[in-house]
GROMACS .gro file of C-alpha atoms in nm:
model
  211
    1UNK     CA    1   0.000   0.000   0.000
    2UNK     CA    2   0.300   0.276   0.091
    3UNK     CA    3   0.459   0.171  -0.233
    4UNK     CA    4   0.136   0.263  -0.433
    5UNK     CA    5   0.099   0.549  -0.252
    6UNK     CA    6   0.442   0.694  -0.290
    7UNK     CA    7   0.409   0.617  -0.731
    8UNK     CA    8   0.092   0.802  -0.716
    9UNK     CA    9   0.251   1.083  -0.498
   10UNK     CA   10   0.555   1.102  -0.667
   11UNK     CA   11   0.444   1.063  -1.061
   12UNK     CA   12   0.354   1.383  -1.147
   13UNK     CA   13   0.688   1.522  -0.999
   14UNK     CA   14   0.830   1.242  -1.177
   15UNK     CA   15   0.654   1.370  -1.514
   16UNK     CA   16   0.755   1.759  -1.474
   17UNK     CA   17   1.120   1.651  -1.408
   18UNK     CA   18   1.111   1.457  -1.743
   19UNK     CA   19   0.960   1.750  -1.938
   20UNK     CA   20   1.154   2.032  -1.789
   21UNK     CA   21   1.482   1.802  -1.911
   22UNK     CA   22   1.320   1.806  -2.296
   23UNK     CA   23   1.266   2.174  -2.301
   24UNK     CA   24   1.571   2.250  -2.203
   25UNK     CA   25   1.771   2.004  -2.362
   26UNK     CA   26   1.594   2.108  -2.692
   27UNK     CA   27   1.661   2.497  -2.574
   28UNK     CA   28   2.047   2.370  -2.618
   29UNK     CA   29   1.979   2.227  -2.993
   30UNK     CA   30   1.848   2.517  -3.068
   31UNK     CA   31   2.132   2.746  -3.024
   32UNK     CA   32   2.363   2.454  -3.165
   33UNK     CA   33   2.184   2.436  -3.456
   34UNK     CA   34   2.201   2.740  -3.555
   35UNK     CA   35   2.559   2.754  -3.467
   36UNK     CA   36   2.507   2.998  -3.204
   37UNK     CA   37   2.700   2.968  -2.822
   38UNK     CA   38   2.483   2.846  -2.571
   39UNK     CA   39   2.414   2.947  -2.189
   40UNK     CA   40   2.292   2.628  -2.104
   41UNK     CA   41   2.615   2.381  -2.082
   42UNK     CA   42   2.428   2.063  -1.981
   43UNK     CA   43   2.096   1.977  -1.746
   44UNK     CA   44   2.003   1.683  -1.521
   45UNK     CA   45   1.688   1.610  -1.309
   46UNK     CA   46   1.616   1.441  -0.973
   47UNK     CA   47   1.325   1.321  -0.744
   48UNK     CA   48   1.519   1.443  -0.406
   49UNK     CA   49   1.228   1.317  -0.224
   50UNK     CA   50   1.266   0.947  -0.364
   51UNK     CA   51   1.635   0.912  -0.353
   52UNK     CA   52   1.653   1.022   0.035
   53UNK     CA   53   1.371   0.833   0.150
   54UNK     CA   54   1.131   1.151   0.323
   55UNK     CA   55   0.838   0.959   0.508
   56UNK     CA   56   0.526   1.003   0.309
   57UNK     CA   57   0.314   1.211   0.587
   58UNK     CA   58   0.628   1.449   0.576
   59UNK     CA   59   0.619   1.517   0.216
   60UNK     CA   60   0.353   1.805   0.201
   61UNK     CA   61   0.588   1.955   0.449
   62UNK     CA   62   0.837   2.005   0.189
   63UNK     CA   63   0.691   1.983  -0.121
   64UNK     CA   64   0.897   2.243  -0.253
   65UNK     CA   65   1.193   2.028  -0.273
   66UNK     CA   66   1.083   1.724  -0.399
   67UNK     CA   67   1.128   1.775  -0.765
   68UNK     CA   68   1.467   1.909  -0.917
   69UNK     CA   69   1.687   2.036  -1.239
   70UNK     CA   70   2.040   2.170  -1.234
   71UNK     CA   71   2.148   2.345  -1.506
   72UNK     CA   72   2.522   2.388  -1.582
   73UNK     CA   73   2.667   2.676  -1.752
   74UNK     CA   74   3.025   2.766  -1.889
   75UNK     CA   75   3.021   3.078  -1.725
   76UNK     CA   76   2.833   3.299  -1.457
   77UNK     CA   77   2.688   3.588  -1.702
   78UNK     CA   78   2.531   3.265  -1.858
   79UNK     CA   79   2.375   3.207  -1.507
   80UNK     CA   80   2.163   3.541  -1.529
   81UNK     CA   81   2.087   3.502  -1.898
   82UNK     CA   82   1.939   3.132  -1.802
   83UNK     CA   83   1.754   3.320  -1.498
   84UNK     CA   84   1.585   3.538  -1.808
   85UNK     CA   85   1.547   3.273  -2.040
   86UNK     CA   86   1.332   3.107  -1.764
   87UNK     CA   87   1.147   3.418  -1.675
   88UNK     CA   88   1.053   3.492  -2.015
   89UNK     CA   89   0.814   3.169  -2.115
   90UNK     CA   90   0.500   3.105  -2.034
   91UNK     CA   91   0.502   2.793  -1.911
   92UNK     CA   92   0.705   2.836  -1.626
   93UNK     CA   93   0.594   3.119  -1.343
   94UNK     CA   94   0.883   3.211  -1.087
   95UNK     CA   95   0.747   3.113  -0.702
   96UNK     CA   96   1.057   3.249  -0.570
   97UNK     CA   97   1.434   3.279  -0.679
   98UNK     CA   98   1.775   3.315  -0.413
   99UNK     CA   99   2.088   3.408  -0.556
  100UNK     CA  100   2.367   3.208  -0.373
  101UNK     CA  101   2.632   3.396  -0.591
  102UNK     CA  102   2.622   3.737  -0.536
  103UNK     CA  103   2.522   3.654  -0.151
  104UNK     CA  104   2.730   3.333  -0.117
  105UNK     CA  105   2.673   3.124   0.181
  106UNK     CA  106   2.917   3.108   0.486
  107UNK     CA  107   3.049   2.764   0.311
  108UNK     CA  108   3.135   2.913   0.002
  109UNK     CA  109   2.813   2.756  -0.164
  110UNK     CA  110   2.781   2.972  -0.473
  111UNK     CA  111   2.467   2.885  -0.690
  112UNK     CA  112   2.134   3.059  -0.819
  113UNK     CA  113   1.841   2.893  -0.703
  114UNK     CA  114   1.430   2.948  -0.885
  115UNK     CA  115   1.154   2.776  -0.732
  116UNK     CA  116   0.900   2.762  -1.060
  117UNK     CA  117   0.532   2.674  -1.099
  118UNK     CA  118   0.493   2.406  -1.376
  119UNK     CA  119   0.171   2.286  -1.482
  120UNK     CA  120   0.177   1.860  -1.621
  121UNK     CA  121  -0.173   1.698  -1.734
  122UNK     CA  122  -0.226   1.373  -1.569
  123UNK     CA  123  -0.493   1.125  -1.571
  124UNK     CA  124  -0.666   1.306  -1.334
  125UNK     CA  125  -0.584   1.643  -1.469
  126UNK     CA  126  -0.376   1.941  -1.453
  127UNK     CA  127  -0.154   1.946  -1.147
  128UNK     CA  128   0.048   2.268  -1.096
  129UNK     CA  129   0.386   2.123  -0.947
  130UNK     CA  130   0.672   2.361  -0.780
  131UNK     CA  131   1.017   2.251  -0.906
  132UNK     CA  132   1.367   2.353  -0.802
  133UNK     CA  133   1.580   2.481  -1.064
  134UNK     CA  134   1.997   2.536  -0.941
  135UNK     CA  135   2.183   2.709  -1.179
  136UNK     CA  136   2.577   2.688  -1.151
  137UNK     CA  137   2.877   2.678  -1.362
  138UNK     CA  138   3.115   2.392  -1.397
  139UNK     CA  139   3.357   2.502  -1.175
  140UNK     CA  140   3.045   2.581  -0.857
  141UNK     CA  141   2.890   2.218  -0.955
  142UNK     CA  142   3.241   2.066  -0.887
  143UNK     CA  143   3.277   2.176  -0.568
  144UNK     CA  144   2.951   2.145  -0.466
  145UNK     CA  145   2.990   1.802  -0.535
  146UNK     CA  146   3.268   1.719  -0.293
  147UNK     CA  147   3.152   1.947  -0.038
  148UNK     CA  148   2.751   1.764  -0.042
  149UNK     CA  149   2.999   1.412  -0.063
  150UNK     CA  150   3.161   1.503   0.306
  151UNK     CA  151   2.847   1.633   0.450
  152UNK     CA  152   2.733   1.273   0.374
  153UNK     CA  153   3.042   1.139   0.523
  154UNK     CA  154   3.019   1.276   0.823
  155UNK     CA  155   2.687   1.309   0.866
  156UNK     CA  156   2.666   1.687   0.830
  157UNK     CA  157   2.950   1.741   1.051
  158UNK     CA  158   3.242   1.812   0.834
  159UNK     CA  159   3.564   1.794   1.081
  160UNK     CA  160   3.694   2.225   1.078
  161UNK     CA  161   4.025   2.158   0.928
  162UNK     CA  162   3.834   1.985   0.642
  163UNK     CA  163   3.596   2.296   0.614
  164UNK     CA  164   3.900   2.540   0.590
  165UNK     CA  165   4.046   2.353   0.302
  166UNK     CA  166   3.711   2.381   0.119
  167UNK     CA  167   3.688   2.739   0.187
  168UNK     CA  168   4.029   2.792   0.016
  169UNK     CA  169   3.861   2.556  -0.237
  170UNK     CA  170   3.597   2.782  -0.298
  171UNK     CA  171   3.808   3.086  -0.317
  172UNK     CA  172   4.015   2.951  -0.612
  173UNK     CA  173   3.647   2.822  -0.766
  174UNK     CA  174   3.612   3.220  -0.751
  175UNK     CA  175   3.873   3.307  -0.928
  176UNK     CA  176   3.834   3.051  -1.133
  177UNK     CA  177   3.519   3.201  -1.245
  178UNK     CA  178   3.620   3.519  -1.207
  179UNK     CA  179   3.912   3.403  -1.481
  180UNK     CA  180   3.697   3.245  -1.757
  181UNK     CA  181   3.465   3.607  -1.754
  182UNK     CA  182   3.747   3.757  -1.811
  183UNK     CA  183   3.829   3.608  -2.152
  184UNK     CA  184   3.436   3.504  -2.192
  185UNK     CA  185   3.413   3.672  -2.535
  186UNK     CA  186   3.668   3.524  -2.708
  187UNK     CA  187   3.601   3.171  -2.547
  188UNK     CA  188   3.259   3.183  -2.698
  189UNK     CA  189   3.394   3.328  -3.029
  190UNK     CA  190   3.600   3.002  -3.076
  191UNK     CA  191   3.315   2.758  -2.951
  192UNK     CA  192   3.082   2.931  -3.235
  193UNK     CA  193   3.326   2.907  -3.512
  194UNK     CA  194   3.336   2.494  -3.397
  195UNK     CA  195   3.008   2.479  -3.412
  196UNK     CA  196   2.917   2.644  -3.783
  197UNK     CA  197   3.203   2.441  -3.895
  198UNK     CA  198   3.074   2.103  -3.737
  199UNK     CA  199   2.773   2.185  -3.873
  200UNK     CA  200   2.871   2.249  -4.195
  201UNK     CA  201   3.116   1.887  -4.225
  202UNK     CA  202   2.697   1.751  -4.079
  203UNK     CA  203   2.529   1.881  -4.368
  204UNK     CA  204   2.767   1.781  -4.593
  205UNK     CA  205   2.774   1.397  -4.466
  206UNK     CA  206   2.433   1.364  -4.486
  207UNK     CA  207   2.377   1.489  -4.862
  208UNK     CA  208   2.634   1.273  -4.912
  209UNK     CA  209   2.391   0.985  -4.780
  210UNK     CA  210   2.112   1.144  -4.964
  211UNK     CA  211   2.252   1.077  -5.309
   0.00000   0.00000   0.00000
């Protein structure tokens, strides 16, 4: 009975993660296809609810966090543009947004978080659903990998000599950042001029398999 209980709770979440990865995924072919640099780097979904095991009467209590994407981005002016992309469709409505980079937390946490409204049709109709959306770049995913791998280590207790070295961590993820800005045009110059060209050696290959 729980089991049956949790798919029917969770299958809706389930069904906006799995769209929200389309429509951004295809937001990426778009710009590839016609050869022009895009913000979004990569994007993966979760059920954080399912994969840490929440007790079912505890769910409502935050329902908020149950459904997930992360978005990755080269660099962090492609954060904001994201932010606006997302702002600027109609079929997702901004709940509430924090912005972890500007106002980075005590840990040296540096992402953008957007809580969104998305509406999925179900067989018992339309169920507005609030998702999660984290926006970082490479460099802030990496090291909020390793830091969320210790907290599971030790149990949310990272020892303080271990918490210093990830501060310095995170201060050379900063300039890291602060680095690839820096020389952001012409990094995206040479990533367009790969594209068109791959493009072009695409088209070519498959008129070739056309004749």
């Amino acid at each position: 009975m729980e089991i049956q209980l949790w798919r029917e709770l969770l299958a809706p979440y389930e069904l906006a993660v799995d769209e929200l990865l389309v429509k951004f995924n295809h937001i990426i072919n778009e710009y590839r296809q016609e050869a022009v640099y895009s913000p979004i780097e990569q994007v993966t979904g979760r059920e954080k609810a399912q994969k840490k095991g929440f007790p079912i009467d505890h769910i409502m209590e935050m329902i908020e966090d149950v459904a997930g994407i992360r978005i990755i981005c080269q660099f962090v002016e492609d954060i904001y543009d994201v932010v606006n992309i997302i702002k600027s469709r109609s079929d997702m409505t901004v709940i509430r947004e924090k912005d972890y980079i500007k106002n980075r937390k005590e840990s040296g946490y540096r992402s953008y978080h957007i809580i969104i409204s998305y509406s999925v049709e179900t067989s018992k109709g339309k169920k507005d659903i609030p998702v999660e959306i984290q926006i970082r770049t490479l460099a802030m995913n990496f090291w909020s990998t390793i830091e969320h791998s210790l907290q599971y280590k030790y149990h949310e207790s990272i020892p303080e000599h271990i918490r210093v070295r990830l501060s310095s961590a995170a201060e050379a993820i900063l300039r890291l950042d602060e680095e690839m800005s820096s020389i952001h045009e012409e990094i995206m110059d040479a990533q367009n001029s790969f594209t068109y060209k791959a493009n072009i050696v695409n088209d070519i290959l498959i008129n070739i398999q056309n004749l």
